[in-house]
Amino acid sequence: MKRYGHLWEQVCSIENLKLAHQHARKGKGWYEEVKEIDSDPNRYLANLQEMLLNHTFKTSSYETFTKQEGGKLRTIYKLPYFPDRVAQWAILQVIEPVLIKNLVSFTYSAIPNRGIHKALTDIKTAITKDAQGTRYCLKFDIRHYYQSIDHDILKTKYRTLFKDRDLLESLDEIIDSIDTADNDDLIRLQATAADHKGLPIGNYHSQYGGNFYLSSFDHWMKENKRIRHYFRYMDDVVILASSKEELHALKTEITEYLWTKLKLTLKPNWQVFPVSSRGIDFVGYRIFPGYTLLRKSTCIQMKRKMNGILAKLQHDGEMSYSEWCSVNSYHGWLIHCNGFRLSQKYLEPLRPYCDQYYLSKIKRKAG
C-alpha cells in the first residue's frame, strides 16, 4: 500500500488555511467568534500557520452538551471555532482524498457525493437485480462504536497511509484529546473501559476517523469473504444473501474479526430475517422488494413537527427559516420513497407558506 508523505506543508499553506476558514464558517457567519476572525482573517490565519509550523497548536478544551437523537441521548463535544475548527478543516482538506481512496464504494457516511440516498439506491438496485441473492438480511451495528475506538489501533492505521511525521503527530494529538476532557460521561465510560479509547462525537475528525477505522473490515468483507451485497453507514451494517444459514455462519466470523482486530463488539440486537416480509430498516427507510417506506420513528416525528408548524402558522402566519428548512428537508426524504400520501397530507398544506417565505426572501435580497 502506498504511503503518503510531504503533506504537512500543504496543511500549513496560507491558501489551504484560507479555504479551511471558508469551509468551517459555512452556516456560522453570524457566530460572534466567526465575525471576529472575519474582521482580520489574514492576521488570524497567519497566527494559526505559525502555531502549526512550530507545533504549538494543541486541541482546546471541549465544551460538552447532550442531544436527543431518536431514542438515544448522546454527549456532543464542541471545540472553539478558532483555532480548532479551522485547523481541523485544514488537515481534513489534505488527507480526505487519501482516506476516501482507501474506502470501499459501499460505505456511505461522511463521504462527499455518497450519503443516505446513495445507500438507499444501492440497496434497492441489489434487491431488484438479484432477488435470489438478497432474500435474507443480516443487520447489526456496533456497541458504543465511537466510545470503543482504540486509539493505538487507529494511530497504527493512519501510519499505513501516511509517513509524514508532522501530520501523524498532529493526528495523534487530536485522537488523544478526548483523554483530557473533563466530563462526567467520559469518567463513567473510562471506569468500565480501557484507557485511550473513544473519539468525541461532534469533532470534525471523528467522522473520518470512525469511517476509516472500519475500512479494513470493509476490505476483509469484500475481498476475503467475497460478500457481494455489503452496505455500511458508519457502524450500521446490512449484508444480504440467499440463505439464513450463510448469514448466521458469517455473523460468527464477523464477531471474531471485529474483536480480535479492532476490539469492537456487536450490539446484542443483531438480526437475520427475510427481506420480503420484514423489509430492511436502514438509513431512515424500510426497504422492501418493489417499494420503500419512511422509517416509522421518522414518520411519527415528521407528523408531529409538520402539524405543529401548521398550527402555529394558522395562528400568526409567519414562517421562520428553520421551519422552511424543516419542510423542505422532509420533502427530500419523501421523494425517495413511496411517500405521496404522506406528502399530500402533511407537506402540501404548508406549501403556500413556504412559497410566501421564499418570495419574501428573494425580495429582501433584491432590496
CSV table of C-alpha atoms in Angstrom, one decimal:
chain,number,residue,atom,x,y,z
A,1,MET,CA,0.0,0.0,0.0
A,2,LYS,CA,1.3,3.4,-1.0
A,3,ARG,CA,2.2,5.7,2.0
A,4,TYR,CA,1.9,9.5,1.5
A,5,GLY,CA,4.5,12.0,2.7
A,6,HIS,CA,5.3,15.7,2.4
A,7,LEU,CA,1.7,16.7,3.4
A,8,TRP,CA,2.3,19.0,6.3
A,9,GLU,CA,3.5,21.8,4.2
A,10,GLN,CA,0.2,21.6,2.2
A,11,VAL,CA,-1.7,21.7,5.5
A,12,CYS,CA,0.1,24.8,6.7
A,13,SER,CA,0.0,26.7,3.4
A,14,ILE,CA,-1.9,30.0,3.8
A,15,GLU,CA,-4.1,29.1,0.7
A,16,ASN,CA,-5.2,25.9,2.5
A,17,LEU,CA,-5.9,27.8,5.7
A,18,LYS,CA,-8.0,30.4,3.9
A,19,LEU,CA,-10.0,27.6,2.3
A,20,ALA,CA,-10.4,25.9,5.7
A,21,HIS,CA,-11.8,29.1,7.1
A,22,GLN,CA,-14.3,29.3,4.3
A,23,HIS,CA,-15.4,25.7,4.8
A,24,ALA,CA,-15.5,25.9,8.6
A,25,ARG,CA,-17.6,29.2,8.6
A,26,LYS,CA,-20.4,27.9,6.4
A,27,GLY,CA,-23.7,28.4,8.1
A,28,LYS,CA,-21.9,30.1,11.0
A,29,GLY,CA,-21.3,33.6,9.7
A,30,TRP,CA,-23.5,35.0,12.4
A,31,TYR,CA,-21.4,33.5,15.2
A,32,GLU,CA,-19.5,36.2,17.2
A,33,GLU,CA,-16.3,34.2,17.1
A,34,VAL,CA,-16.6,33.8,13.3
A,35,LYS,CA,-17.2,37.5,12.9
A,36,GLU,CA,-14.1,38.2,15.0
A,37,ILE,CA,-11.9,36.1,12.5
A,38,ASP,CA,-13.7,37.7,9.5
A,39,SER,CA,-12.6,41.2,10.9
A,40,ASP,CA,-9.0,40.4,10.1
A,41,PRO,CA,-8.6,36.9,8.6
A,42,ASN,CA,-5.0,37.4,7.3
A,43,ARG,CA,-3.8,38.1,10.8
A,44,TYR,CA,-5.6,35.2,12.5
A,45,LEU,CA,-4.7,32.7,9.8
A,46,ALA,CA,-1.0,33.8,9.8
A,47,ASN,CA,-1.1,33.2,13.6
A,48,LEU,CA,-2.6,29.7,13.1
A,49,GLN,CA,0.0,29.0,10.4
A,50,GLU,CA,2.8,29.9,12.8
A,51,MET,CA,1.3,27.6,15.5
A,52,LEU,CA,1.1,24.7,13.1
A,53,LEU,CA,4.6,25.1,11.8
A,54,ASN,CA,6.0,25.5,15.3
A,55,HIS,CA,3.9,22.6,16.7
A,56,THR,CA,2.5,24.9,19.4
A,57,PHE,CA,-1.1,24.2,18.3
A,58,LYS,CA,-2.9,21.9,20.8
A,59,THR,CA,-6.6,20.9,20.8
A,60,SER,CA,-8.6,23.2,23.1
A,61,SER,CA,-10.8,22.1,25.9
A,62,TYR,CA,-14.1,20.6,24.8
A,63,GLU,CA,-17.5,22.1,25.6
A,64,THR,CA,-20.0,19.2,26.1
A,65,PHE,CA,-23.7,19.0,25.9
A,66,THR,CA,-26.3,16.3,25.4
A,67,LYS,CA,-28.5,15.9,22.4
A,68,GLN,CA,-31.5,13.6,21.8
A,69,GLU,CA,-31.1,11.6,18.6
A,70,GLY,CA,-34.0,9.2,18.1
A,71,GLY,CA,-34.2,7.2,21.2
A,72,LYS,CA,-30.6,7.9,22.2
A,73,LEU,CA,-29.2,10.7,24.4
A,74,ARG,CA,-25.7,11.5,23.1
A,75,THR,CA,-22.9,13.5,24.6
A,76,ILE,CA,-21.7,16.0,21.9
A,77,TYR,CA,-18.2,17.5,22.1
A,78,LYS,CA,-17.7,21.0,20.7
A,79,LEU,CA,-14.5,22.9,20.1
A,80,PRO,CA,-13.9,26.6,19.6
A,81,TYR,CA,-14.1,27.9,16.0
A,82,PHE,CA,-10.6,29.3,16.2
A,83,PRO,CA,-8.1,27.8,16.1
A,84,ASP,CA,-9.5,24.3,16.4
A,85,ARG,CA,-12.2,24.0,13.7
A,86,VAL,CA,-10.2,25.9,11.2
A,87,ALA,CA,-7.1,23.8,11.9
A,88,GLN,CA,-9.1,20.5,11.7
A,89,TRP,CA,-10.6,21.6,8.4
A,90,ALA,CA,-7.1,22.4,7.1
A,91,ILE,CA,-5.9,18.9,7.9
A,92,LEU,CA,-9.0,17.2,6.5
A,93,GLN,CA,-8.8,19.0,3.2
A,94,VAL,CA,-5.4,17.5,2.6
A,95,ILE,CA,-5.9,13.9,3.9
A,96,GLU,CA,-9.6,13.4,2.8
A,97,PRO,CA,-8.7,12.3,-0.8
A,98,VAL,CA,-6.3,9.7,0.6
A,99,LEU,CA,-8.8,8.4,3.2
A,100,ILE,CA,-11.7,8.2,0.6
A,101,LYS,CA,-9.4,6.3,-1.8
A,102,ASN,CA,-9.0,3.7,0.9
A,103,LEU,CA,-12.7,3.2,1.5
A,104,VAL,CA,-14.8,0.7,-0.5
A,105,SER,CA,-17.6,2.0,-2.6
A,106,PHE,CA,-20.3,0.5,-0.4
A,107,THR,CA,-19.7,2.6,2.7
A,108,TYR,CA,-21.5,5.9,2.8
A,109,SER,CA,-21.3,8.0,5.9
A,110,ALA,CA,-19.3,11.3,5.8
A,111,ILE,CA,-18.2,10.8,2.2
A,112,PRO,CA,-18.9,13.5,-0.4
A,113,ASN,CA,-21.3,12.5,-3.1
A,114,ARG,CA,-22.5,9.4,-1.3
A,115,GLY,CA,-24.6,9.5,1.9
A,116,ILE,CA,-28.1,8.3,2.7
A,117,HIS,CA,-29.7,8.4,-0.7
A,118,LYS,CA,-26.8,6.7,-2.4
A,119,ALA,CA,-27.0,3.9,0.2
A,120,LEU,CA,-30.8,3.6,-0.4
A,121,THR,CA,-30.3,3.5,-4.2
A,122,ASP,CA,-27.6,0.8,-4.0
A,123,ILE,CA,-29.7,-1.5,-1.8
A,124,LYS,CA,-32.8,-1.1,-3.9
A,125,THR,CA,-30.7,-1.9,-7.0
A,126,ALA,CA,-29.3,-5.0,-5.4
A,127,ILE,CA,-32.8,-6.3,-4.4
A,128,THR,CA,-34.2,-5.6,-7.9
A,129,LYS,CA,-31.3,-7.1,-9.9
A,130,ASP,CA,-30.6,-10.1,-7.6
A,131,ALA,CA,-33.8,-11.2,-6.0
A,132,GLN,CA,-32.5,-14.7,-5.1
A,133,GLY,CA,-29.2,-13.5,-3.7
A,134,THR,CA,-30.9,-10.9,-1.5
A,135,ARG,CA,-33.7,-13.0,0.1
A,136,TYR,CA,-32.3,-12.7,3.6
A,137,CYS,CA,-30.6,-9.9,5.6
A,138,LEU,CA,-28.1,-9.8,8.4
A,139,LYS,CA,-28.3,-6.4,10.1
A,140,PHE,CA,-26.2,-5.2,13.0
A,141,ASP,CA,-24.4,-2.2,14.5
A,142,ILE,CA,-21.5,-1.9,16.9
A,143,ARG,CA,-21.9,-1.4,20.6
A,144,HIS,CA,-20.8,2.1,21.7
A,145,TYR,CA,-18.9,2.5,18.5
A,146,TYR,CA,-17.3,5.9,18.9
A,147,GLN,CA,-16.6,5.3,22.5
A,148,SER,CA,-14.9,2.0,21.7
A,149,ILE,CA,-12.4,3.0,19.0
A,150,ASP,CA,-9.0,2.1,20.3
A,151,HIS,CA,-6.5,5.0,19.9
A,152,ASP,CA,-3.4,2.8,19.3
A,153,ILE,CA,-5.2,0.8,16.6
A,154,LEU,CA,-6.4,4.0,14.9
A,155,LYS,CA,-2.9,5.6,15.1
A,156,THR,CA,-1.4,2.4,13.5
A,157,LYS,CA,-4.0,2.5,10.8
A,158,TYR,CA,-3.1,6.1,9.9
A,159,ARG,CA,0.6,5.0,9.7
A,160,THR,CA,-0.3,2.5,6.9
A,161,LEU,CA,-1.4,5.5,4.8
A,162,PHE,CA,0.8,8.4,5.9
A,163,LYS,CA,4.6,8.7,6.6
A,164,ASP,CA,4.6,12.4,7.3
A,165,ARG,CA,5.8,12.7,10.9
A,166,ASP,CA,4.4,16.2,11.5
A,167,LEU,CA,1.0,15.1,10.2
A,168,LEU,CA,1.0,12.0,12.3
A,169,GLU,CA,1.9,13.9,15.4
A,170,SER,CA,-1.0,16.2,14.8
A,171,LEU,CA,-3.4,13.4,14.2
A,172,ASP,CA,-2.2,11.6,17.4
A,173,GLU,CA,-2.8,14.8,19.4
A,174,ILE,CA,-6.3,15.2,18.1
A,175,ILE,CA,-7.1,11.5,18.7
A,176,ASP,CA,-5.8,11.6,22.3
A,177,SER,CA,-7.5,15.0,23.1
A,178,ILE,CA,-10.7,13.2,24.4
A,179,ASP,CA,-8.5,11.8,27.2
A,180,THR,CA,-8.2,15.2,28.7
A,181,ALA,CA,-11.9,16.1,28.5
A,182,ASP,CA,-13.5,16.8,31.9
A,183,ASN,CA,-16.9,15.2,31.5
A,184,ASP,CA,-19.0,13.0,33.8
A,185,ASP,CA,-20.0,10.8,30.9
A,186,LEU,CA,-16.4,10.3,29.9
A,187,ILE,CA,-15.4,9.5,33.5
A,188,ARG,CA,-18.2,6.8,33.7
A,189,LEU,CA,-17.1,5.4,30.3
A,190,GLN,CA,-13.5,5.1,31.4
A,191,ALA,CA,-14.5,3.4,34.6
A,192,THR,CA,-15.8,0.5,32.5
A,193,ALA,CA,-13.5,0.6,29.5
A,194,ALA,CA,-9.7,0.5,28.9
A,195,ASP,CA,-7.9,3.8,28.8
A,196,HIS,CA,-7.2,5.5,25.5
A,197,LYS,CA,-10.4,4.6,23.8
A,198,GLY,CA,-13.1,6.7,22.2
A,199,LEU,CA,-13.5,9.5,19.7
A,200,PRO,CA,-15.5,12.6,20.6
A,201,ILE,CA,-18.9,12.8,18.8
A,202,GLY,CA,-19.0,16.3,17.2
A,203,ASN,CA,-15.3,16.5,16.4
A,204,TYR,CA,-14.7,17.0,12.7
A,205,HIS,CA,-12.0,14.3,12.6
A,206,SER,CA,-14.2,11.8,14.4
A,207,GLN,CA,-16.4,11.1,11.4
A,208,TYR,CA,-13.5,10.4,9.2
A,209,GLY,CA,-11.6,8.5,11.9
A,210,GLY,CA,-14.7,6.4,12.6
A,211,ASN,CA,-15.2,5.6,9.0
A,212,PHE,CA,-11.5,4.8,8.4
A,213,TYR,CA,-11.3,2.6,11.5
A,214,LEU,CA,-13.7,0.1,9.9
A,215,SER,CA,-12.1,0.3,6.4
A,216,SER,CA,-10.0,-2.9,7.0
A,217,PHE,CA,-13.2,-4.7,7.9
A,218,ASP,CA,-14.8,-3.5,4.7
A,219,HIS,CA,-11.9,-4.8,2.6
A,220,TRP,CA,-12.0,-8.1,4.5
A,221,MET,CA,-15.7,-8.5,3.8
A,222,LYS,CA,-15.4,-7.6,0.1
A,223,GLU,CA,-12.0,-9.1,-0.8
A,224,ASN,CA,-11.5,-12.1,1.6
A,225,LYS,CA,-15.1,-13.2,2.3
A,226,ARG,CA,-16.2,-12.2,-1.2
A,227,ILE,CA,-19.5,-10.7,0.1
A,228,ARG,CA,-21.4,-9.3,-2.9
A,229,HIS,CA,-24.2,-7.4,-1.1
A,230,TYR,CA,-22.5,-5.5,1.7
A,231,PHE,CA,-23.5,-1.9,2.8
A,232,ARG,CA,-22.2,0.2,5.7
A,233,TYR,CA,-23.2,3.5,7.1
A,234,MET,CA,-20.7,4.2,9.8
A,235,ASP,CA,-21.2,1.4,12.2
A,236,ASP,CA,-24.6,0.3,10.9
A,237,VAL,CA,-24.2,-2.7,8.6
A,238,VAL,CA,-26.5,-4.6,6.2
A,239,ILE,CA,-25.5,-7.8,4.4
A,240,LEU,CA,-27.8,-9.6,2.0
A,241,ALA,CA,-27.5,-13.3,0.9
A,242,SER,CA,-29.6,-16.2,-0.4
A,243,SER,CA,-29.9,-18.2,2.9
A,244,LYS,CA,-30.1,-17.7,6.6
A,245,GLU,CA,-27.5,-20.4,7.2
A,246,GLU,CA,-24.9,-18.4,5.3
A,247,LEU,CA,-25.6,-15.2,7.2
A,248,HIS,CA,-25.5,-16.9,10.6
A,249,ALA,CA,-22.1,-18.5,9.8
A,250,LEU,CA,-20.9,-15.1,8.6
A,251,LYS,CA,-22.1,-13.4,11.7
A,252,THR,CA,-19.9,-15.7,13.8
A,253,GLU,CA,-16.8,-14.9,11.8
A,254,ILE,CA,-17.6,-11.1,11.9
A,255,THR,CA,-17.9,-11.2,15.7
A,256,GLU,CA,-14.4,-12.8,15.9
A,257,TYR,CA,-12.8,-10.5,13.4
A,258,LEU,CA,-14.2,-7.3,15.0
A,259,TRP,CA,-13.0,-8.3,18.5
A,260,THR,CA,-9.5,-9.7,17.5
A,261,LYS,CA,-8.6,-7.0,15.0
A,262,LEU,CA,-10.4,-3.9,16.2
A,263,LYS,CA,-11.6,-4.5,19.9
A,264,LEU,CA,-15.2,-4.0,18.9
A,265,THR,CA,-18.3,-5.9,19.8
A,266,LEU,CA,-21.7,-6.2,18.2
A,267,LYS,CA,-24.9,-4.9,19.9
A,268,PRO,CA,-26.9,-7.9,21.1
A,269,ASN,CA,-29.9,-6.8,18.9
A,270,TRP,CA,-28.4,-8.2,15.6
A,271,GLN,CA,-30.9,-10.0,13.4
A,272,VAL,CA,-31.1,-12.3,10.4
A,273,PHE,CA,-34.5,-12.1,8.7
A,274,PRO,CA,-36.4,-12.5,5.4
A,275,VAL,CA,-36.3,-9.3,3.3
A,276,SER,CA,-39.7,-9.6,1.7
A,277,SER,CA,-41.8,-9.8,4.9
A,278,ARG,CA,-39.7,-7.6,7.2
A,279,GLY,CA,-38.1,-5.0,5.0
A,280,ILE,CA,-34.6,-3.6,5.7
A,281,ASP,CA,-34.6,-0.8,8.2
A,282,PHE,CA,-31.6,1.3,7.1
A,283,VAL,CA,-30.6,5.0,6.6
A,284,GLY,CA,-34.1,6.2,7.7
A,285,TYR,CA,-36.1,3.9,5.4
A,286,ARG,CA,-37.7,0.5,5.4
A,287,ILE,CA,-36.8,-1.1,2.1
A,288,PHE,CA,-38.9,-3.9,0.6
A,289,PRO,CA,-38.8,-5.6,-2.8
A,290,GLY,CA,-40.7,-3.2,-5.1
A,291,TYR,CA,-41.4,-0.3,-2.6
A,292,THR,CA,-39.8,1.8,0.2
A,293,LEU,CA,-41.4,3.3,3.2
A,294,LEU,CA,-40.2,6.1,5.6
A,295,ARG,CA,-39.0,4.7,8.9
A,296,LYS,CA,-41.8,4.6,11.4
A,297,SER,CA,-40.0,6.8,14.0
A,298,THR,CA,-39.1,9.4,11.3
A,299,CYS,CA,-42.7,9.3,10.1
A,300,ILE,CA,-44.0,10.0,13.6
A,301,GLN,CA,-41.6,12.8,14.1
A,302,MET,CA,-42.5,14.3,10.8
A,303,LYS,CA,-46.2,14.2,11.5
A,304,ARG,CA,-45.8,15.9,14.9
A,305,LYS,CA,-43.4,18.6,13.6
A,306,MET,CA,-45.5,19.4,10.5
A,307,ASN,CA,-48.7,19.6,12.4
A,308,GLY,CA,-47.1,21.9,15.0
A,309,ILE,CA,-45.8,24.2,12.3
A,310,LEU,CA,-49.2,24.4,10.6
A,311,ALA,CA,-51.0,25.1,13.8
A,312,LYS,CA,-48.5,27.9,14.6
A,313,LEU,CA,-48.8,29.4,11.1
A,314,GLN,CA,-52.6,29.3,11.1
A,315,HIS,CA,-52.3,31.4,14.3
A,316,ASP,CA,-49.9,34.1,13.2
A,317,GLY,CA,-48.9,33.3,9.6
A,318,GLU,CA,-45.2,33.9,9.9
A,319,MET,CA,-42.8,31.1,8.9
A,320,SER,CA,-39.3,31.0,10.2
A,321,TYR,CA,-36.2,30.0,8.3
A,322,SER,CA,-35.8,26.8,10.4
A,323,GLU,CA,-39.4,25.8,9.7
A,324,TRP,CA,-38.9,26.4,6.0
A,325,CYS,CA,-35.8,24.2,6.1
A,326,SER,CA,-37.6,21.5,8.0
A,327,VAL,CA,-40.5,21.3,5.5
A,328,ASN,CA,-38.0,21.1,2.6
A,329,SER,CA,-36.0,18.5,4.4
A,330,TYR,CA,-38.9,16.2,4.9
A,331,HIS,CA,-39.9,16.7,1.2
A,332,GLY,CA,-36.4,15.5,0.4
A,333,TRP,CA,-37.0,12.4,2.5
A,334,LEU,CA,-40.3,11.6,1.0
A,335,ILE,CA,-39.4,11.9,-2.7
A,336,HIS,CA,-37.1,8.9,-2.3
A,337,CYS,CA,-39.8,6.6,-1.0
A,338,ASN,CA,-43.5,5.7,-1.5
A,339,GLY,CA,-44.5,8.8,0.4
A,340,PHE,CA,-47.0,10.5,-1.9
A,341,ARG,CA,-49.9,10.3,0.6
A,342,LEU,CA,-47.8,11.5,3.5
A,343,SER,CA,-46.6,14.4,1.4
A,344,GLN,CA,-50.2,15.3,0.4
A,345,LYS,CA,-51.4,15.2,3.9
A,346,TYR,CA,-48.6,16.8,5.9
A,347,LEU,CA,-46.5,18.9,3.5
A,348,GLU,CA,-48.9,20.3,0.9
A,349,PRO,CA,-50.9,22.3,3.5
A,350,LEU,CA,-47.6,24.1,4.2
A,351,ARG,CA,-46.6,24.8,0.6
A,352,PRO,CA,-48.3,28.2,0.4
A,353,TYR,CA,-46.5,29.4,3.5
A,354,CYS,CA,-43.2,28.0,2.1
A,355,ASP,CA,-43.7,29.8,-1.3
A,356,GLN,CA,-44.6,33.1,0.5
A,357,TYR,CA,-41.4,32.8,2.7
A,358,TYR,CA,-39.2,32.1,-0.4
A,359,LEU,CA,-40.6,35.1,-2.3
A,360,SER,CA,-40.1,37.4,0.7
A,361,LYS,CA,-36.5,36.1,1.0
A,362,ILE,CA,-35.8,36.9,-2.7
A,363,LYS,CA,-37.3,40.4,-2.2
A,364,ARG,CA,-35.1,41.0,0.8
A,365,LYS,CA,-32.0,40.0,-1.1
A,366,ALA,CA,-33.0,42.2,-4.1
A,367,GLY,CA,-33.7,45.1,-1.8
